[in-house]
CSV table of C-alpha atoms and ligand atoms in Angstrom, one decimal:
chain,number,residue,atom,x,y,z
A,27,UNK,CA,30.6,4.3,-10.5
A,28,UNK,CA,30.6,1.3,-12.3
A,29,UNK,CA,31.0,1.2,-15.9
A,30,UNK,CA,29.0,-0.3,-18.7
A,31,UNK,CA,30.6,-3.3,-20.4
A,32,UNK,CA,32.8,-2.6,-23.4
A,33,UNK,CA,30.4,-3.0,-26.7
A,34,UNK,CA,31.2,-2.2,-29.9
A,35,UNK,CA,28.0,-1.6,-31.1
A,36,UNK,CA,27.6,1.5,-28.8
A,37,UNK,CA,30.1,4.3,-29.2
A,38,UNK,CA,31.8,5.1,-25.3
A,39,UNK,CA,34.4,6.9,-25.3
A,40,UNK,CA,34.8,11.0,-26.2
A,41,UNK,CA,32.1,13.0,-25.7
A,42,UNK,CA,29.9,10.4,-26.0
A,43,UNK,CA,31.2,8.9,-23.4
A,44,UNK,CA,30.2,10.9,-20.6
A,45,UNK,CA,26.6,9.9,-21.7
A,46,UNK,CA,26.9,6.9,-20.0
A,47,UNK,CA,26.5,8.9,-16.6
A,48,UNK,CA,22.7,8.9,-16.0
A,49,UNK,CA,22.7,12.4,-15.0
A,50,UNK,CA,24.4,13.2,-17.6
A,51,UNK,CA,22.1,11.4,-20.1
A,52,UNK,CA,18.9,12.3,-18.6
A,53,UNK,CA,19.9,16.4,-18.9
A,54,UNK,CA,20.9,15.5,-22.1
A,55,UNK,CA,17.4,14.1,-22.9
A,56,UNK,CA,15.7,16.9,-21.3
A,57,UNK,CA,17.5,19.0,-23.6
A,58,UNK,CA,16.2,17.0,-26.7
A,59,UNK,CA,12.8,17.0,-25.0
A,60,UNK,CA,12.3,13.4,-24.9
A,61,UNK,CA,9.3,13.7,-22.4
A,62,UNK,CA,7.4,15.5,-25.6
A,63,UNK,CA,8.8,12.4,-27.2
A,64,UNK,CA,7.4,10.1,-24.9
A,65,UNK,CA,4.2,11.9,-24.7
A,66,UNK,CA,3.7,11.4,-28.1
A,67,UNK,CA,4.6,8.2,-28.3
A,68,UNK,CA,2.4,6.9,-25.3
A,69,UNK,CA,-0.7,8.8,-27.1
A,70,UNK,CA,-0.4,7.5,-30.4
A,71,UNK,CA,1.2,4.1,-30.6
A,72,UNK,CA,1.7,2.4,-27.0
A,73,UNK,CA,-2.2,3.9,-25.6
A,74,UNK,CA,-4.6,2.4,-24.0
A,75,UNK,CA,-1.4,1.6,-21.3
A,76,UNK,CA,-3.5,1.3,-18.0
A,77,UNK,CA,-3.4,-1.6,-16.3
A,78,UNK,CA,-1.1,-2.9,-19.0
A,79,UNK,CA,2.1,-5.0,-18.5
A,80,UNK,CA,5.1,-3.8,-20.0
A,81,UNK,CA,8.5,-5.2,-20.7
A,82,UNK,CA,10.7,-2.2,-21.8
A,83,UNK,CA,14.3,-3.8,-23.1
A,84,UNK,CA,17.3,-1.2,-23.4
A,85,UNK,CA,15.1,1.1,-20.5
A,86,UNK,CA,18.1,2.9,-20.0
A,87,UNK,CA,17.2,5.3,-16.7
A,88,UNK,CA,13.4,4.3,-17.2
A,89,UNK,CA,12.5,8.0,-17.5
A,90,UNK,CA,9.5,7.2,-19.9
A,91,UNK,CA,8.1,5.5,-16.4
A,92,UNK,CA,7.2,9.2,-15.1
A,93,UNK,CA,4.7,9.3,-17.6
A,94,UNK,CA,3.2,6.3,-17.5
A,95,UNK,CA,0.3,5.6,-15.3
A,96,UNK,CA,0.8,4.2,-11.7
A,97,UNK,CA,-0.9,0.7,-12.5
A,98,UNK,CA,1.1,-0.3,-14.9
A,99,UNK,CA,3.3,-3.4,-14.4
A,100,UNK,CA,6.8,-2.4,-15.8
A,101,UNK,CA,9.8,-4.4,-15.9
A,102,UNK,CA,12.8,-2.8,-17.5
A,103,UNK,CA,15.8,-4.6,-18.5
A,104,UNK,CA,19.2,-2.6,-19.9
A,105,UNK,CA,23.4,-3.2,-20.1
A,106,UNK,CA,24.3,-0.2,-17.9
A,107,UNK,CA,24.6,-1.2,-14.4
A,108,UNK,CA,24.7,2.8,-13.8
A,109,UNK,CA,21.1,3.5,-15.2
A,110,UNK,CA,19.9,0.4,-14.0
A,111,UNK,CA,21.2,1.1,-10.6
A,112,UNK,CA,19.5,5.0,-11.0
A,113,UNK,CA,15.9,3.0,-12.6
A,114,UNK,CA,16.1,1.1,-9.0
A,115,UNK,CA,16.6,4.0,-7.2
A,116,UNK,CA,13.9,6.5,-8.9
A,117,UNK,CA,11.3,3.8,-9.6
A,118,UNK,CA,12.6,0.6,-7.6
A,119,UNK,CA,8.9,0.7,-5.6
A,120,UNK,CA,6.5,0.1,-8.7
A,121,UNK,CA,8.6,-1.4,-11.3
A,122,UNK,CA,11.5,-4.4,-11.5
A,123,UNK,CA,14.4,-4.2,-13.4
A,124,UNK,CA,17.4,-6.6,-14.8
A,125,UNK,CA,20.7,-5.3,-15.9
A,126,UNK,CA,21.5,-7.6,-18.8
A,127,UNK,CA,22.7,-6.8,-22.2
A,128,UNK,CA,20.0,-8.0,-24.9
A,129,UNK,CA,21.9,-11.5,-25.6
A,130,UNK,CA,21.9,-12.4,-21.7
A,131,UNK,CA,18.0,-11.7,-21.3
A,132,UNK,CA,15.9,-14.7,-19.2
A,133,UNK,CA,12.2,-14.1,-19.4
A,134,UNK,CA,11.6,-17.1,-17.4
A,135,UNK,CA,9.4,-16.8,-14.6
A,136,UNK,CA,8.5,-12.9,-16.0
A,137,UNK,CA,5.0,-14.2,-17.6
A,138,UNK,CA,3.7,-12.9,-20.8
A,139,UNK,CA,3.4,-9.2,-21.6
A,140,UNK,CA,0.6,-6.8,-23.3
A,141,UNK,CA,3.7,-4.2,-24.2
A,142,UNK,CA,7.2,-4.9,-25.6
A,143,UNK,CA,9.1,-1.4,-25.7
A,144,UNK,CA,12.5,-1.0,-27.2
A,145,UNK,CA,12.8,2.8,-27.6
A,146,UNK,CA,15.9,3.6,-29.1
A,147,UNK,CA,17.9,0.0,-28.9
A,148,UNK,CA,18.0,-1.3,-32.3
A,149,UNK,CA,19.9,1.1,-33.7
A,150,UNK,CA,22.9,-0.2,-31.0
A,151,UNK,CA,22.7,-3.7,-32.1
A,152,UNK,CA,24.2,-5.2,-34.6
A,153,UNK,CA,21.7,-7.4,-37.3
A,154,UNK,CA,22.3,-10.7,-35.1
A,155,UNK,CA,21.5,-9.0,-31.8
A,156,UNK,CA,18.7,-7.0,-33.2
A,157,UNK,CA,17.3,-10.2,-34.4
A,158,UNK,CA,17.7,-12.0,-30.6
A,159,UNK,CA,15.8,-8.8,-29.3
A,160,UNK,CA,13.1,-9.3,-32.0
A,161,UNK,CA,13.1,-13.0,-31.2
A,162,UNK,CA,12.7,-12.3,-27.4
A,163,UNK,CA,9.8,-9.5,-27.9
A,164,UNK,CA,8.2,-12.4,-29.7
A,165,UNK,CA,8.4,-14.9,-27.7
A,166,UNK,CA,7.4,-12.3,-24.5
A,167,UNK,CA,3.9,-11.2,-25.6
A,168,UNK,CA,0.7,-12.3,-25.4
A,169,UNK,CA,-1.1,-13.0,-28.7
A,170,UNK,CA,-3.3,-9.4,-28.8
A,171,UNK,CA,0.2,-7.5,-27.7
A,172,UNK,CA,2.6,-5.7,-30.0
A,173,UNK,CA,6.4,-4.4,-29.9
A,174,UNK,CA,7.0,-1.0,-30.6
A,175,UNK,CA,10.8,0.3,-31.5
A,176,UNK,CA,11.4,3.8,-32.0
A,177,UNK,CA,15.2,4.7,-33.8
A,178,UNK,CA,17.0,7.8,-35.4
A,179,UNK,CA,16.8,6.5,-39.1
A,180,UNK,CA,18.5,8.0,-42.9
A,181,UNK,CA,16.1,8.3,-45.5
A,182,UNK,CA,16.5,10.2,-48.9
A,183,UNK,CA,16.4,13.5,-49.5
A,184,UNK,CA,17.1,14.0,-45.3
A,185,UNK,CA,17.6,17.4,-44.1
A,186,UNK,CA,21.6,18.0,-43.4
A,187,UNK,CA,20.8,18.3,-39.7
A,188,UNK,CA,19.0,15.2,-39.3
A,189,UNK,CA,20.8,13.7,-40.7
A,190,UNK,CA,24.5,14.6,-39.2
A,191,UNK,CA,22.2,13.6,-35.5
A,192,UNK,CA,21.5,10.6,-36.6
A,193,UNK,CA,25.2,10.1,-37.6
A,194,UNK,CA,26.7,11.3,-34.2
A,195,UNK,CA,24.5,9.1,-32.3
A,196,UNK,CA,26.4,7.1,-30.3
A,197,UNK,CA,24.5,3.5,-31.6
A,198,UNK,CA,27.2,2.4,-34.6
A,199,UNK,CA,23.7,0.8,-36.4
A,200,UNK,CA,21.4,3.6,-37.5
A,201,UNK,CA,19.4,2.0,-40.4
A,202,UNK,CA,17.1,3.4,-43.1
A,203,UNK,CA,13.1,2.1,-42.4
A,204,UNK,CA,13.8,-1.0,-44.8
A,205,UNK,CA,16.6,-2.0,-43.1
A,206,UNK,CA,15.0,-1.6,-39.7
A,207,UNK,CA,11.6,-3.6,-41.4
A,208,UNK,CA,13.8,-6.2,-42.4
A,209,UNK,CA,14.8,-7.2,-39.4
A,210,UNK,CA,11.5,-7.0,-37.9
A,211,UNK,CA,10.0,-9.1,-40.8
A,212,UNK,CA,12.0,-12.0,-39.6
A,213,UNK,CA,10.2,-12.5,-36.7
A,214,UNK,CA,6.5,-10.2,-36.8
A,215,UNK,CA,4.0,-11.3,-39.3
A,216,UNK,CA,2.9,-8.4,-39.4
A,217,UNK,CA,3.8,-4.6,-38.6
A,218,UNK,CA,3.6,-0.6,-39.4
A,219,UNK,CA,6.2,1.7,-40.2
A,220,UNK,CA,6.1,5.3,-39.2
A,221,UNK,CA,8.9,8.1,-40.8
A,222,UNK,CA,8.3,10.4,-38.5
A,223,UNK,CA,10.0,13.8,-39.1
A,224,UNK,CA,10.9,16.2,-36.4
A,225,UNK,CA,10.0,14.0,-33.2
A,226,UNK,CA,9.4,16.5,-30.7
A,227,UNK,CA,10.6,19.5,-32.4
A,228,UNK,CA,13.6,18.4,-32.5
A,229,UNK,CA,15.9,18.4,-36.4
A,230,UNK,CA,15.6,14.6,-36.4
A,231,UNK,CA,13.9,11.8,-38.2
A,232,UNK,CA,12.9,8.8,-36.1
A,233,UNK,CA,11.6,5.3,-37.3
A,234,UNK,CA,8.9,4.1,-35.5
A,235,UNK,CA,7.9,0.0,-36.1
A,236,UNK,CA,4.8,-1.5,-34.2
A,237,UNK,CA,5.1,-4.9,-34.5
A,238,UNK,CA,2.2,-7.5,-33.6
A,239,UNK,CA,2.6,-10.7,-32.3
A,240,UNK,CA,-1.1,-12.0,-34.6
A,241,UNK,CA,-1.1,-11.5,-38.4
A,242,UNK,CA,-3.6,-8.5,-38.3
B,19,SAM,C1,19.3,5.7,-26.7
B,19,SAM,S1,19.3,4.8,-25.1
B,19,SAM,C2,17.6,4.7,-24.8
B,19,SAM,C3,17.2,4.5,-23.4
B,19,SAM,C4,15.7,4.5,-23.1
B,19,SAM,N1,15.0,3.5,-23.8
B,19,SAM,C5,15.2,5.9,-23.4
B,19,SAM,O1,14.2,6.0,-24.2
B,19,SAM,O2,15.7,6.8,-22.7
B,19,SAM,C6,19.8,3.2,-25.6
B,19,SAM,C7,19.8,2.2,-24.4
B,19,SAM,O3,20.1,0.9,-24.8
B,19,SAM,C8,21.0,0.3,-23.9
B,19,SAM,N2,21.7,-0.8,-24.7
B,19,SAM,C9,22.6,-0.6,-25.7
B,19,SAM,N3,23.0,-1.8,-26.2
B,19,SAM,C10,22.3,-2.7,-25.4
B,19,SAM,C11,22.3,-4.2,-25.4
B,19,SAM,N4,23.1,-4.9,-26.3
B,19,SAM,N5,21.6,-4.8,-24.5
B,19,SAM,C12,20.8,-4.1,-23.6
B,19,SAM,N6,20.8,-2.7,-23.6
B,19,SAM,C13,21.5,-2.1,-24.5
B,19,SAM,C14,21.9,1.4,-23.5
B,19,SAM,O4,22.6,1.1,-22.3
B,19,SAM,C15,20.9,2.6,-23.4
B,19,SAM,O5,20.4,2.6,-22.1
């Protein structure tokens, strides 16, 4: 299988390693219930999504895509040639997908998009690369559209559980909200930020930024 390039942003060797094989990863997931974590966020930050087109950058294996109506137009971009390769395989016949890292990403000839997802990215990135993939969401949407970036976060007070998870994730960039914000801020004019504790009954605390391309 081929391997994902060497990044030092992303932890890859150990046990986290083996996370780089999608089936691997997508058990993984199914054990953290990320489907409940995509339900919830499809209901209460990414709906209406029919008929909508969606760019979702760092896709990973596209699972999200099972839950996501059949008219949507979804193009997924991510650095793993593996999950790329499985995206094409599982979804190839109603979505496109690009296996580039966030710094090698050509929008040309893509159009503009109603949806820029980046669930779970931005805590890989370092501050320069975050900012590209802000930059890039920007420049990708239509006026009326909106980013949305969900990350483990560390907050005060955090229960012990959380936050050793959010530690042992394999992204070396877990930030609090402000630090995640500030990022944003150099791009969005405007945005939300959601603390959100226990995402899908699970011990963790996520950090949930909907950024919009209009100053609302
Ligand atoms: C936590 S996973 C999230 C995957 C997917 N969005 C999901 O919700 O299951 C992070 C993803 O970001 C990708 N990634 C990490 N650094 C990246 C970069 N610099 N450019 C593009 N993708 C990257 C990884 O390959 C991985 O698929």
């Amino acid at each position: 299988m081929a391997k994902a390039p060497d990044n030092s942003d992303q932890i890859s060797s150990g046990i986290r390693g083996i996370l780089g094989r999608p089936e691997v990863y997508l058990f993984f997931q199914f054990l953290m219930n990320s489907h409940g974590k995509y339900r919830m966020c499809i209901e209460r930050f990414l709906a209406p999504v029919n008929g909508k087109k969606i760019l979702d950058i760092g896709c990973g294996c596209a699972d999200i895509l099972a839950l996501l109506p059949r008219d949507v137009d979804y193009v997924g971009f991510d650095m793993s040639p593996a999950y790329i390769a499985y995206a094409r395989k599982r979804f190839g016949h109603r979505a496109r997908f690009f296996n580039r890292r966030v710094s090698d990403i050509d929008l040309q000839n893509l159009g503009l998009f109603d949806i820029v997802i980046a669930d779970g990215l931005l805590h890989h990135l370092n501050d320069a690369e975050a900012r590209d993939l802000f930059r890039i969401g920007f420049c990708a949407l239509h006026d009326s559209g909106f980013m949305f970036t969900a990350d483990p976060t560390l907050v005060e007070n955090q229960d012990f559980i959380s936050r050793r998870i959010s530690l042992m994730d394999r992204g070396r960039h877990v930030r609090s909200p402000n630090a995640y914000q500030k990022i944003a801020k150099l791009v969005f004019p405007s945005l939300e930020v959601h603390v959100i504790n226990n995402v899908s009954n699970r011990p963790q605390t996520g950090c949930i930024l909907k950024c919009y391309k209009l100053s609302k």
